[in-house]
């Protein structure tokens, strides 16, 4: 059995934040699909858990008055990919959510946990990076909002301050309206596998000319990243075959994939280019 | 130690347990329901699948303490005095070889068909995508699920009640 002193199970966010403030050494558990594995593997020598599972109201998806989409941090992946608001306004996030694990995992794993775990391969990350998602972080007596693009610090590390809990993910209207998106998860198996590469592309065009193009990659650097060179160059370009190829080639300037048993650096670089091109072609439609 | 009350296959059980006991261990060791199998112990294989409040979960990734007040269905609760149509269908088409994945397969199938008896082949494959089988190659299992659909429709008399053929 695990070496455990205590599990706190507060019924509301306020008491969770207070407990965490007074005990910043606690390990937060939401869905538990990562924490329980770490426990099993003896990653923690001695652990006290702060469970968010009994807190109500943090698993809702709604549209605020100004059009911002608000996703509670405890929303499960199943709920996200079946949700009407998500499918209507940010279907790229539904694509990402349904690619994660298998049904049993998606039924309990939460989007907040996926983000805060800081995995390079987090399936929600590339889509949220293209959407310029904002993370709402709370402590017992303060709150702040940070773009997800600035939240990752390294493999498995995120910029959470002591006592801070991620409670909401926000996507403002100007970041989804008039955009079309595509997420490709490339893995050896279709289900129950970790991405070899994740590519998210979000596109806003007028008359086939790029107003705004965002490309985000998972498993391509120590953190999820945006392909800034490719994005900058694409502005104003017409999406011809030639230009789409050129944009796809430029993704490599920001990507730093590694060799691993899951896939080689060279193969990953190839995938990044091919999948970016494929996404662009699909989003452009028949021209 | 924490006290939990969990309803398993329609019976309510109250036990004092270690706060980090997994639901899997609660079922197997506390309740001696050995039908739920442990495969990988880390959410990769689906052998420990049970249904919690209508949705499948991996019981190795859930703390029993967090199931307080929940309703669980294990393989022992699927059939009654007779085998469930899903179990009969699996036997008839030969969907079972070593059998270790089958309790989880049956529960994933049940969770699907309870909600959507007309599931397409694609939906069936999606529903069992979290359950790994190293023997069958899945083909017979998918056939088993399809036969289960027919059997369940027959036993519910849906064919005549809904007005369809």
CSV table of C-alpha atoms in Angstrom, one decimal:
chain,number,residue,atom,x,y,z
A,1,UNK,CA,0.0,0.0,0.0
A,2,UNK,CA,1.1,3.5,-0.6
A,3,UNK,CA,2.8,5.6,2.0
A,4,UNK,CA,0.1,8.1,2.8
A,5,UNK,CA,-0.7,10.4,5.6
A,6,UNK,CA,-3.9,12.1,4.5
A,7,UNK,CA,-6.4,12.9,1.7
A,8,UNK,CA,-8.3,16.1,1.9
A,9,UNK,CA,-11.6,16.1,0.1
A,10,UNK,CA,-13.1,19.6,0.4
A,11,UNK,CA,-16.7,20.1,-0.8
A,12,UNK,CA,-16.2,23.6,-2.2
A,13,UNK,CA,-13.5,25.6,-4.0
A,14,UNK,CA,-13.1,28.1,-1.2
A,15,UNK,CA,-12.1,25.5,1.3
A,16,UNK,CA,-9.9,23.8,-1.2
A,17,UNK,CA,-8.0,27.0,-1.7
A,18,UNK,CA,-7.7,27.6,2.0
A,19,UNK,CA,-6.4,24.1,2.7
A,20,UNK,CA,-3.9,24.4,-0.2
A,21,UNK,CA,-2.7,27.8,1.1
A,22,UNK,CA,-2.0,26.3,4.5
A,23,UNK,CA,-0.5,23.1,3.1
A,24,UNK,CA,1.3,24.0,-0.2
A,25,UNK,CA,3.1,20.6,-0.1
A,26,UNK,CA,-0.2,18.8,-1.0
A,27,UNK,CA,-0.5,17.0,-4.3
A,28,UNK,CA,-3.6,18.0,-6.2
A,29,UNK,CA,-5.7,15.2,-7.7
A,30,UNK,CA,-8.6,15.9,-10.1
A,31,UNK,CA,-9.5,13.0,-12.4
A,32,UNK,CA,-6.6,11.0,-11.0
A,33,UNK,CA,-5.5,9.3,-14.2
A,34,UNK,CA,-2.0,10.6,-13.9
A,35,UNK,CA,-1.7,10.9,-10.1
A,36,UNK,CA,-2.7,7.3,-9.4
A,37,UNK,CA,-0.1,6.0,-11.9
A,38,UNK,CA,2.6,8.1,-10.2
A,39,UNK,CA,1.5,6.7,-6.8
A,40,UNK,CA,1.7,3.2,-8.2
A,41,UNK,CA,5.1,3.8,-9.6
A,42,UNK,CA,6.3,5.1,-6.2
A,43,UNK,CA,7.1,8.5,-7.6
A,44,UNK,CA,6.1,10.1,-4.4
A,45,UNK,CA,7.9,9.1,-1.2
A,46,UNK,CA,5.3,10.4,1.0
A,47,UNK,CA,2.2,12.0,-0.3
A,48,UNK,CA,-0.8,14.0,1.0
A,49,UNK,CA,-3.5,14.5,-1.5
A,50,UNK,CA,-5.9,17.4,-2.1
A,51,UNK,CA,-8.7,16.0,-4.1
A,52,UNK,CA,-10.9,18.3,-6.1
A,53,UNK,CA,-13.3,15.5,-7.0
A,54,UNK,CA,-16.1,16.6,-4.7
A,55,UNK,CA,-16.2,20.2,-5.7
A,56,UNK,CA,-19.3,21.0,-7.7
A,57,UNK,CA,-19.6,23.6,-10.5
A,58,UNK,CA,-16.1,23.4,-11.8
A,59,UNK,CA,-17.1,21.0,-14.7
A,60,UNK,CA,-19.3,23.3,-16.7
A,61,UNK,CA,-18.9,24.8,-20.2
A,62,UNK,CA,-20.6,28.1,-20.9
A,63,UNK,CA,-20.5,31.2,-23.1
A,64,UNK,CA,-20.2,34.4,-21.2
A,65,UNK,CA,-21.9,37.7,-22.3
A,66,UNK,CA,-19.0,38.9,-24.3
A,67,UNK,CA,-18.8,35.6,-26.2
A,68,UNK,CA,-15.9,34.1,-24.1
A,69,UNK,CA,-16.1,30.4,-23.8
A,70,UNK,CA,-15.5,29.3,-20.2
A,71,UNK,CA,-14.5,25.7,-19.5
A,72,UNK,CA,-14.3,24.5,-15.9
A,73,UNK,CA,-11.0,22.9,-15.1
A,74,UNK,CA,-12.7,19.7,-13.8
A,75,UNK,CA,-14.5,19.1,-17.1
A,76,UNK,CA,-13.8,15.6,-18.4
A,77,UNK,CA,-12.7,14.9,-22.0
A,78,UNK,CA,-15.9,13.0,-22.7
A,79,UNK,CA,-17.9,16.1,-21.7
A,80,UNK,CA,-15.8,18.3,-23.8
A,81,UNK,CA,-16.0,16.3,-27.1
A,82,UNK,CA,-19.8,15.8,-26.7
A,83,UNK,CA,-20.5,19.4,-25.7
A,84,UNK,CA,-22.6,21.5,-28.1
A,85,UNK,CA,-20.8,24.8,-27.4
A,86,UNK,CA,-17.4,23.2,-28.1
A,87,UNK,CA,-18.6,21.4,-31.2
A,88,UNK,CA,-20.2,24.6,-32.6
A,89,UNK,CA,-17.5,27.2,-31.8
A,90,UNK,CA,-14.2,25.4,-31.2
A,91,UNK,CA,-14.5,21.9,-32.8
A,92,UNK,CA,-10.7,21.7,-32.9
A,93,UNK,CA,-10.8,21.2,-29.1
A,94,UNK,CA,-13.4,18.4,-29.5
A,95,UNK,CA,-11.1,16.7,-32.0
A,96,UNK,CA,-8.2,17.0,-29.5
A,97,UNK,CA,-10.4,15.7,-26.6
A,98,UNK,CA,-11.6,12.6,-28.4
A,99,UNK,CA,-8.1,11.7,-29.4
A,100,UNK,CA,-7.0,11.3,-25.8
A,101,UNK,CA,-6.7,7.7,-24.3
A,102,UNK,CA,-9.8,5.6,-24.5
A,103,UNK,CA,-13.4,6.0,-23.4
A,104,UNK,CA,-12.6,4.9,-19.8
A,105,UNK,CA,-9.9,7.5,-19.4
A,106,UNK,CA,-11.8,10.3,-21.2
A,107,UNK,CA,-14.7,9.6,-18.7
A,108,UNK,CA,-12.7,10.7,-15.7
A,109,UNK,CA,-9.6,12.6,-17.0
A,110,UNK,CA,-10.0,16.4,-16.7
A,111,UNK,CA,-8.8,19.2,-19.0
A,112,UNK,CA,-7.4,21.1,-16.0
A,113,UNK,CA,-5.4,18.0,-15.0
A,114,UNK,CA,-4.1,17.5,-18.5
A,115,UNK,CA,-2.8,21.1,-18.6
A,116,UNK,CA,-1.4,21.2,-15.1
A,117,UNK,CA,0.4,17.9,-15.5
A,118,UNK,CA,2.6,19.7,-18.0
A,119,UNK,CA,3.1,16.7,-20.3
A,120,UNK,CA,4.8,17.5,-23.6
A,121,UNK,CA,2.3,15.2,-25.2
A,122,UNK,CA,-0.9,16.6,-23.6
A,123,UNK,CA,-3.5,16.2,-26.2
A,124,UNK,CA,-5.4,19.4,-25.2
A,125,UNK,CA,-2.4,21.6,-25.4
A,126,UNK,CA,-1.8,22.2,-29.2
A,127,UNK,CA,-5.5,23.1,-29.8
A,128,UNK,CA,-5.6,25.4,-26.7
A,129,UNK,CA,-2.3,27.0,-27.9
A,130,UNK,CA,-3.8,27.9,-31.3
A,131,UNK,CA,-6.9,29.3,-29.5
A,132,UNK,CA,-4.7,31.6,-27.3
A,133,UNK,CA,-6.6,30.1,-24.4
A,134,UNK,CA,-6.3,31.9,-21.0
A,135,UNK,CA,-5.9,30.1,-17.7
A,136,UNK,CA,-7.6,31.4,-14.7
A,137,UNK,CA,-5.6,30.6,-11.6
A,138,UNK,CA,-6.9,31.2,-8.1
A,139,UNK,CA,-5.4,31.2,-4.6
A,140,UNK,CA,-7.3,31.8,-1.3
A,141,UNK,CA,-7.0,35.5,-1.6
A,142,UNK,CA,-6.0,36.4,-5.2
A,143,UNK,CA,-6.5,35.4,-8.8
A,144,UNK,CA,-4.6,35.9,-12.1
A,145,UNK,CA,-5.0,35.1,-15.8
A,146,UNK,CA,-2.1,33.8,-17.8
A,147,UNK,CA,-2.0,32.8,-21.5
A,148,UNK,CA,-1.5,29.0,-21.9
A,149,UNK,CA,1.3,29.8,-24.3
A,150,UNK,CA,3.3,31.2,-21.3
A,151,UNK,CA,2.2,28.5,-18.8
A,152,UNK,CA,4.5,25.6,-19.6
A,153,UNK,CA,8.0,25.7,-18.1
A,154,UNK,CA,9.5,22.4,-19.3
A,155,UNK,CA,8.6,18.7,-19.5
A,156,UNK,CA,6.2,18.0,-16.7
A,157,UNK,CA,6.6,21.5,-15.3
A,158,UNK,CA,4.1,24.5,-15.3
A,159,UNK,CA,4.2,27.9,-13.8
A,160,UNK,CA,1.8,27.4,-10.9
A,161,UNK,CA,2.7,29.3,-7.8
A,162,UNK,CA,2.4,27.7,-4.3
A,163,UNK,CA,-1.3,27.5,-3.3
A,164,UNK,CA,-2.5,28.2,-6.8
A,165,UNK,CA,-5.3,26.1,-8.5
A,166,UNK,CA,-6.3,26.3,-12.1
A,167,UNK,CA,-10.1,26.7,-12.1
A,168,UNK,CA,-11.1,27.8,-15.6
A,169,UNK,CA,-10.0,27.9,-19.1
A,170,UNK,CA,-11.1,30.8,-21.2
A,171,UNK,CA,-11.3,31.3,-25.0
A,172,UNK,CA,-12.2,34.8,-26.1
A,173,UNK,CA,-14.5,35.4,-29.0
A,174,UNK,CA,-11.8,37.1,-31.2
A,175,UNK,CA,-9.8,33.9,-30.9
A,176,UNK,CA,-12.4,31.5,-32.3
A,177,UNK,CA,-14.9,33.6,-34.4
A,178,UNK,CA,-14.2,33.2,-38.2
A,179,UNK,CA,-11.6,30.6,-37.5
A,180,UNK,CA,-11.5,27.0,-38.8
A,181,UNK,CA,-9.3,24.5,-37.1
A,182,UNK,CA,-7.8,21.0,-37.5
A,183,UNK,CA,-6.0,18.8,-35.0
A,184,UNK,CA,-4.0,15.8,-36.1
A,185,UNK,CA,-2.7,13.4,-33.5
A,186,UNK,CA,-0.2,11.0,-35.0
A,187,UNK,CA,0.4,7.8,-33.0
A,188,UNK,CA,1.1,4.2,-33.7
A,189,UNK,CA,-2.3,3.1,-32.4
A,190,UNK,CA,-5.5,5.0,-32.9
A,191,UNK,CA,-6.6,4.6,-29.3
A,192,UNK,CA,-4.8,4.2,-26.0
A,193,UNK,CA,-1.6,5.7,-27.3
A,194,UNK,CA,0.5,8.8,-26.6
A,195,UNK,CA,1.0,11.1,-29.5
A,196,UNK,CA,4.2,10.8,-31.5
A,197,UNK,CA,3.4,14.2,-32.8
A,198,UNK,CA,0.4,16.5,-32.3
A,199,UNK,CA,-0.3,19.3,-34.9
A,200,UNK,CA,-3.1,21.9,-34.4
A,201,UNK,CA,-3.8,24.5,-37.1
A,202,UNK,CA,-6.2,27.3,-36.8
A,203,UNK,CA,-7.0,29.4,-39.8
A,204,UNK,CA,-8.8,32.7,-40.6
A,205,UNK,CA,-8.9,33.7,-44.3
A,206,UNK,CA,-10.6,36.1,-46.6
A,207,UNK,CA,-10.8,35.1,-50.3
A,208,UNK,CA,-8.2,32.3,-49.6
A,209,UNK,CA,-5.7,34.9,-48.2
A,210,UNK,CA,-4.4,34.4,-44.7
A,211,UNK,CA,-5.6,36.9,-42.1
A,212,UNK,CA,-4.4,34.9,-39.2
A,213,UNK,CA,-2.8,31.5,-39.1
A,214,UNK,CA,-1.8,29.6,-36.0
A,215,UNK,CA,0.2,26.4,-35.9
A,216,UNK,CA,0.9,24.6,-32.6
A,217,UNK,CA,2.8,21.4,-32.0
A,218,UNK,CA,2.9,18.8,-29.3
A,219,UNK,CA,5.8,16.5,-28.6
A,220,UNK,CA,8.0,18.7,-30.7
A,221,UNK,CA,10.0,20.6,-28.0
A,222,UNK,CA,10.3,20.5,-24.2
A,223,UNK,CA,6.9,22.2,-24.1
A,224,UNK,CA,4.0,22.5,-26.6
A,225,UNK,CA,4.9,25.4,-28.9
A,226,UNK,CA,3.7,27.7,-31.6
A,227,UNK,CA,5.4,27.9,-35.0
A,228,UNK,CA,6.1,31.6,-35.0
A,229,UNK,CA,8.2,31.8,-38.1
A,230,UNK,CA,5.7,30.0,-40.2
A,231,UNK,CA,2.8,32.0,-38.8
A,232,UNK,CA,4.6,35.4,-39.4
A,233,UNK,CA,5.5,34.5,-43.0
A,234,UNK,CA,1.9,33.3,-43.8
A,235,UNK,CA,0.2,36.6,-43.1
A,236,UNK,CA,-1.4,38.0,-46.3
A,237,UNK,CA,-0.3,35.0,-48.4
A,238,UNK,CA,-2.8,33.3,-50.7
A,239,UNK,CA,-3.1,29.6,-49.9
A,240,UNK,CA,-1.8,28.3,-53.1
A,241,UNK,CA,-0.1,24.8,-53.3
A,242,UNK,CA,3.2,26.5,-53.3
A,243,UNK,CA,2.6,28.8,-50.4
A,244,UNK,CA,1.0,26.0,-48.3
A,245,UNK,CA,4.2,23.9,-48.9
A,246,UNK,CA,6.4,26.9,-48.0
A,247,UNK,CA,4.5,27.5,-44.7
A,248,UNK,CA,4.7,23.8,-43.8
A,249,UNK,CA,8.4,23.8,-44.4
A,250,UNK,CA,8.9,26.8,-42.1
A,251,UNK,CA,7.3,25.0,-39.1
A,252,UNK,CA,10.7,23.2,-38.7
A,253,UNK,CA,12.4,26.5,-37.7
A,254,UNK,CA,10.5,26.4,-34.3
A,255,UNK,CA,10.3,22.7,-33.8
A,256,UNK,CA,12.9,20.8,-31.9
A,257,UNK,CA,11.7,17.2,-31.8
A,258,UNK,CA,13.8,14.5,-30.2
A,259,UNK,CA,14.8,11.0,-31.0
A,260,UNK,CA,12.8,8.5,-28.8
A,261,UNK,CA,11.6,5.0,-29.1
A,262,UNK,CA,8.3,6.4,-30.2
A,263,UNK,CA,9.8,8.0,-33.2
A,264,UNK,CA,13.0,9.5,-34.6
A,265,UNK,CA,13.8,13.2,-34.8
A,266,UNK,CA,13.9,13.0,-38.6
A,267,UNK,CA,10.5,11.2,-38.8
A,268,UNK,CA,8.9,13.6,-36.5
A,269,UNK,CA,10.2,16.6,-38.5
A,270,UNK,CA,8.7,14.9,-41.6
A,271,UNK,CA,5.4,14.4,-39.8
A,272,UNK,CA,5.2,18.0,-38.7
A,273,UNK,CA,5.6,19.3,-42.2
A,274,UNK,CA,3.3,16.8,-43.8
A,275,UNK,CA,0.5,17.2,-41.2
A,276,UNK,CA,0.7,21.0,-41.3
A,277,UNK,CA,0.3,20.9,-45.0
A,278,UNK,CA,-2.5,18.4,-44.8
A,279,UNK,CA,-4.3,20.5,-42.2
A,280,UNK,CA,-3.9,23.6,-44.4
A,281,UNK,CA,-5.2,21.8,-47.5
A,282,UNK,CA,-8.2,20.5,-45.6
A,283,UNK,CA,-9.0,23.9,-44.0
A,284,UNK,CA,-8.6,25.7,-47.3
A,285,UNK,CA,-11.1,23.4,-49.0
A,286,UNK,CA,-11.2,22.9,-52.8
A,287,UNK,CA,-9.8,26.0,-54.5
B,1,UNK,CA,-9.1,5.0,7.4
B,2,UNK,CA,-12.2,6.4,5.8
B,3,UNK,CA,-15.7,5.1,5.7
B,4,UNK,CA,-17.3,4.7,2.3
B,5,UNK,CA,-20.7,3.5,1.1
B,6,UNK,CA,-20.6,2.1,-2.5
B,7,UNK,CA,-23.4,0.4,-4.3
B,8,UNK,CA,-22.1,-2.5,-6.3
B,9,UNK,CA,-24.4,-4.5,-8.5
B,10,UNK,CA,-27.4,-3.2,-6.6
B,11,UNK,CA,-26.2,-3.9,-3.1
B,12,UNK,CA,-25.0,-1.2,-0.8
B,13,UNK,CA,-21.7,-1.9,1.0
B,14,UNK,CA,-20.2,0.3,3.8
B,15,UNK,CA,-16.6,-0.3,4.7
B,16,UNK,CA,-13.7,1.4,6.5
B,17,UNK,CA,-10.9,1.5,4.0
B,18,UNK,CA,-7.4,3.0,3.5
B,19,UNK,CA,-7.9,6.4,1.8
B,20,UNK,CA,-5.7,5.4,-1.1
B,21,UNK,CA,-7.3,2.0,-1.8
B,22,UNK,CA,-8.2,1.7,-5.5
B,23,UNK,CA,-11.7,0.8,-6.5
B,24,UNK,CA,-10.2,-2.3,-8.1
B,25,UNK,CA,-8.8,-3.5,-4.8
B,26,UNK,CA,-12.1,-2.6,-3.1
B,27,UNK,CA,-14.0,-4.8,-5.5
B,28,UNK,CA,-11.5,-7.7,-5.5
B,29,UNK,CA,-10.2,-7.7,-1.9
B,30,UNK,CA,-12.9,-6.2,0.2
B,31,UNK,CA,-15.9,-7.6,-1.7
B,32,UNK,CA,-14.2,-10.7,-3.1
B,33,UNK,CA,-15.6,-9.9,-6.6
B,34,UNK,CA,-12.8,-11.4,-8.6
B,35,UNK,CA,-14.4,-11.0,-12.0
B,36,UNK,CA,-12.8,-7.6,-12.4
B,37,UNK,CA,-9.3,-8.2,-13.6
B,38,UNK,CA,-6.1,-6.2,-13.1
B,39,UNK,CA,-4.0,-6.0,-16.2
B,40,UNK,CA,-1.6,-3.2,-16.4
B,41,UNK,CA,-2.6,-1.2,-13.3
B,42,UNK,CA,-2.1,2.1,-15.1
B,43,UNK,CA,-5.1,2.7,-17.4
B,44,UNK,CA,-3.6,1.3,-20.6
B,45,UNK,CA,-5.5,-2.0,-21.0
B,46,UNK,CA,-9.1,-1.8,-19.8
B,47,UNK,CA,-9.1,-5.2,-18.1
B,48,UNK,CA,-10.4,-3.5,-14.9
B,49,UNK,CA,-13.2,-1.7,-16.6
B,50,UNK,CA,-16.4,-1.3,-14.5
B,51,UNK,CA,-19.4,0.9,-15.0
B,52,UNK,CA,-19.8,3.8,-12.6
B,53,UNK,CA,-23.1,5.8,-12.8
B,54,UNK,CA,-23.6,4.6,-16.4
B,55,UNK,CA,-20.1,5.4,-17.7
B,56,UNK,CA,-17.1,3.0,-18.0
B,57,UNK,CA,-14.0,3.7,-16.0
B,58,UNK,CA,-10.8,2.0,-15.2
B,59,UNK,CA,-11.2,0.8,-11.6
B,60,UNK,CA,-7.4,0.9,-11.2
B,61,UNK,CA,-7.3,4.7,-11.7
B,62,UNK,CA,-10.1,5.6,-9.3
B,63,UNK,CA,-9.8,5.8,-5.5
B,64,UNK,CA,-12.5,3.8,-3.7
B,65,UNK,CA,-12.9,6.7,-1.3
B,66,UNK,CA,-14.0,9.0,-4.2
B,67,UNK,CA,-16.7,6.5,-5.1
B,68,UNK,CA,-18.7,7.2,-2.0
B,69,UNK,CA,-22.3,7.3,-2.9
B,70,UNK,CA,-21.7,6.0,-6.5
B,71,UNK,CA,-23.3,3.0,-8.2
B,72,UNK,CA,-20.9,0.4,-9.7
B,73,UNK,CA,-21.7,-2.5,-12.0
B,74,UNK,CA,-19.1,-5.2,-12.3
B,75,UNK,CA,-19.2,-8.3,-14.5
B,76,UNK,CA,-20.8,-10.2,-11.7
B,77,UNK,CA,-23.8,-7.8,-12.0
B,78,UNK,CA,-24.3,-8.0,-15.7
B,79,UNK,CA,-26.3,-11.2,-15.9
B,80,UNK,CA,-29.0,-12.5,-13.5
B,81,UNK,CA,-29.9,-16.1,-13.1
B,82,UNK,CA,-29.1,-16.5,-16.8
B,83,UNK,CA,-26.3,-15.0,-18.8
B,84,UNK,CA,-26.8,-11.5,-20.3
B,85,UNK,CA,-27.4,-11.4,-24.1
B,86,UNK,CA,-24.0,-9.9,-24.5
B,87,UNK,CA,-22.4,-12.8,-22.7
B,88,UNK,CA,-24.4,-15.3,-24.7
B,89,UNK,CA,-23.5,-13.5,-28.0
B,90,UNK,CA,-19.8,-13.6,-27.1
B,91,UNK,CA,-19.9,-17.3,-26.4
B,92,UNK,CA,-21.8,-18.1,-29.6
B,93,UNK,CA,-19.5,-16.3,-32.0
B,94,UNK,CA,-16.4,-17.4,-30.1
B,95,UNK,CA,-15.3,-13.9,-29.1
B,96,UNK,CA,-13.4,-15.3,-26.1
B,97,UNK,CA,-10.0,-16.9,-26.2
B,98,UNK,CA,-7.9,-16.5,-23.0
B,99,UNK,CA,-10.8,-14.5,-21.5
B,100,UNK,CA,-8.8,-12.0,-19.4
B,101,UNK,CA,-10.0,-8.9,-21.2
B,102,UNK,CA,-13.6,-10.2,-21.5
B,103,UNK,CA,-15.1,-8.8,-18.3
B,104,UNK,CA,-14.0,-5.3,-19.4
B,105,UNK,CA,-15.1,-5.9,-23.0
B,106,UNK,CA,-18.6,-7.0,-21.8
B,107,UNK,CA,-18.9,-3.9,-19.6
B,108,UNK,CA,-17.7,-1.5,-22.3
B,109,UNK,CA,-20.3,-3.2,-24.6
B,110,UNK,CA,-23.0,-2.9,-22.0
B,111,UNK,CA,-22.3,0.8,-21.4
B,112,UNK,CA,-22.6,1.4,-25.2
B,113,UNK,CA,-25.7,-0.7,-25.9
B,114,UNK,CA,-27.6,0.5,-22.9
B,115,UNK,CA,-27.4,4.0,-24.4
B,116,UNK,CA,-27.3,3.2,-28.1
B,117,UNK,CA,-28.6,-0.2,-29.2
B,118,UNK,CA,-28.3,0.8,-32.9
B,119,UNK,CA,-24.5,1.6,-32.6
B,120,UNK,CA,-22.7,1.3,-35.9
B,121,UNK,CA,-19.5,-0.8,-36.4
B,122,UNK,CA,-17.5,2.4,-36.1
B,123,UNK,CA,-19.2,3.3,-32.8
B,124,UNK,CA,-18.7,-0.3,-31.5
B,125,UNK,CA,-15.0,-0.1,-32.3
B,126,UNK,CA,-14.8,3.3,-30.6
B,127,UNK,CA,-16.6,2.0,-27.5
B,128,UNK,CA,-14.2,-0.9,-27.0
B,129,UNK,CA,-11.1,1.0,-28.0
B,130,UNK,CA,-10.0,1.3,-24.4
B,131,UNK,CA,-10.0,-2.5,-24.0
B,132,UNK,CA,-7.0,-4.3,-25.3
B,133,UNK,CA,-7.2,-7.9,-26.4
B,134,UNK,CA,-4.0,-9.8,-27.3
B,135,UNK,CA,-5.7,-13.0,-28.5
B,136,UNK,CA,-8.6,-12.4,-30.8
B,137,UNK,CA,-7.6,-9.6,-33.2
B,138,UNK,CA,-11.0,-8.0,-32.2
B,139,UNK,CA,-12.9,-9.2,-35.2
B,140,UNK,CA,-14.9,-11.8,-33.3
B,141,UNK,CA,-15.5,-9.4,-30.4
B,142,UNK,CA,-17.0,-6.9,-32.8
B,143,UNK,CA,-19.1,-9.7,-34.3
B,144,UNK,CA,-20.1,-10.6,-30.7
B,145,UNK,CA,-21.3,-7.1,-30.0
B,146,UNK,CA,-23.3,-7.1,-33.2
B,147,UNK,CA,-25.0,-10.4,-32.3
B,148,UNK,CA,-25.7,-8.9,-28.9
B,149,UNK,CA,-27.5,-6.0,-30.5
B,150,UNK,CA,-29.8,-8.4,-32.3
B,151,UNK,CA,-30.4,-10.5,-29.2
B,152,UNK,CA,-31.1,-7.4,-27.0
B,153,UNK,CA,-33.5,-6.0,-29.6
B,154,UNK,CA,-35.3,-9.4,-29.7
B,155,UNK,CA,-35.5,-9.7,-26.0
B,156,UNK,CA,-36.8,-6.2,-25.6
B,157,UNK,CA,-39.3,-6.7,-28.3
B,158,UNK,CA,-38.2,-3.5,-29.9
B,159,UNK,CA,-38.8,-4.6,-33.4
B,160,UNK,CA,-42.5,-4.5,-33.0
B,161,UNK,CA,-42.9,-1.8,-30.4
B,162,UNK,CA,-41.1,1.0,-32.3
B,163,UNK,CA,-42.9,0.2,-35.5
B,164,UNK,CA,-39.8,-0.5,-37.5
B,165,UNK,CA,-39.3,-3.8,-39.3
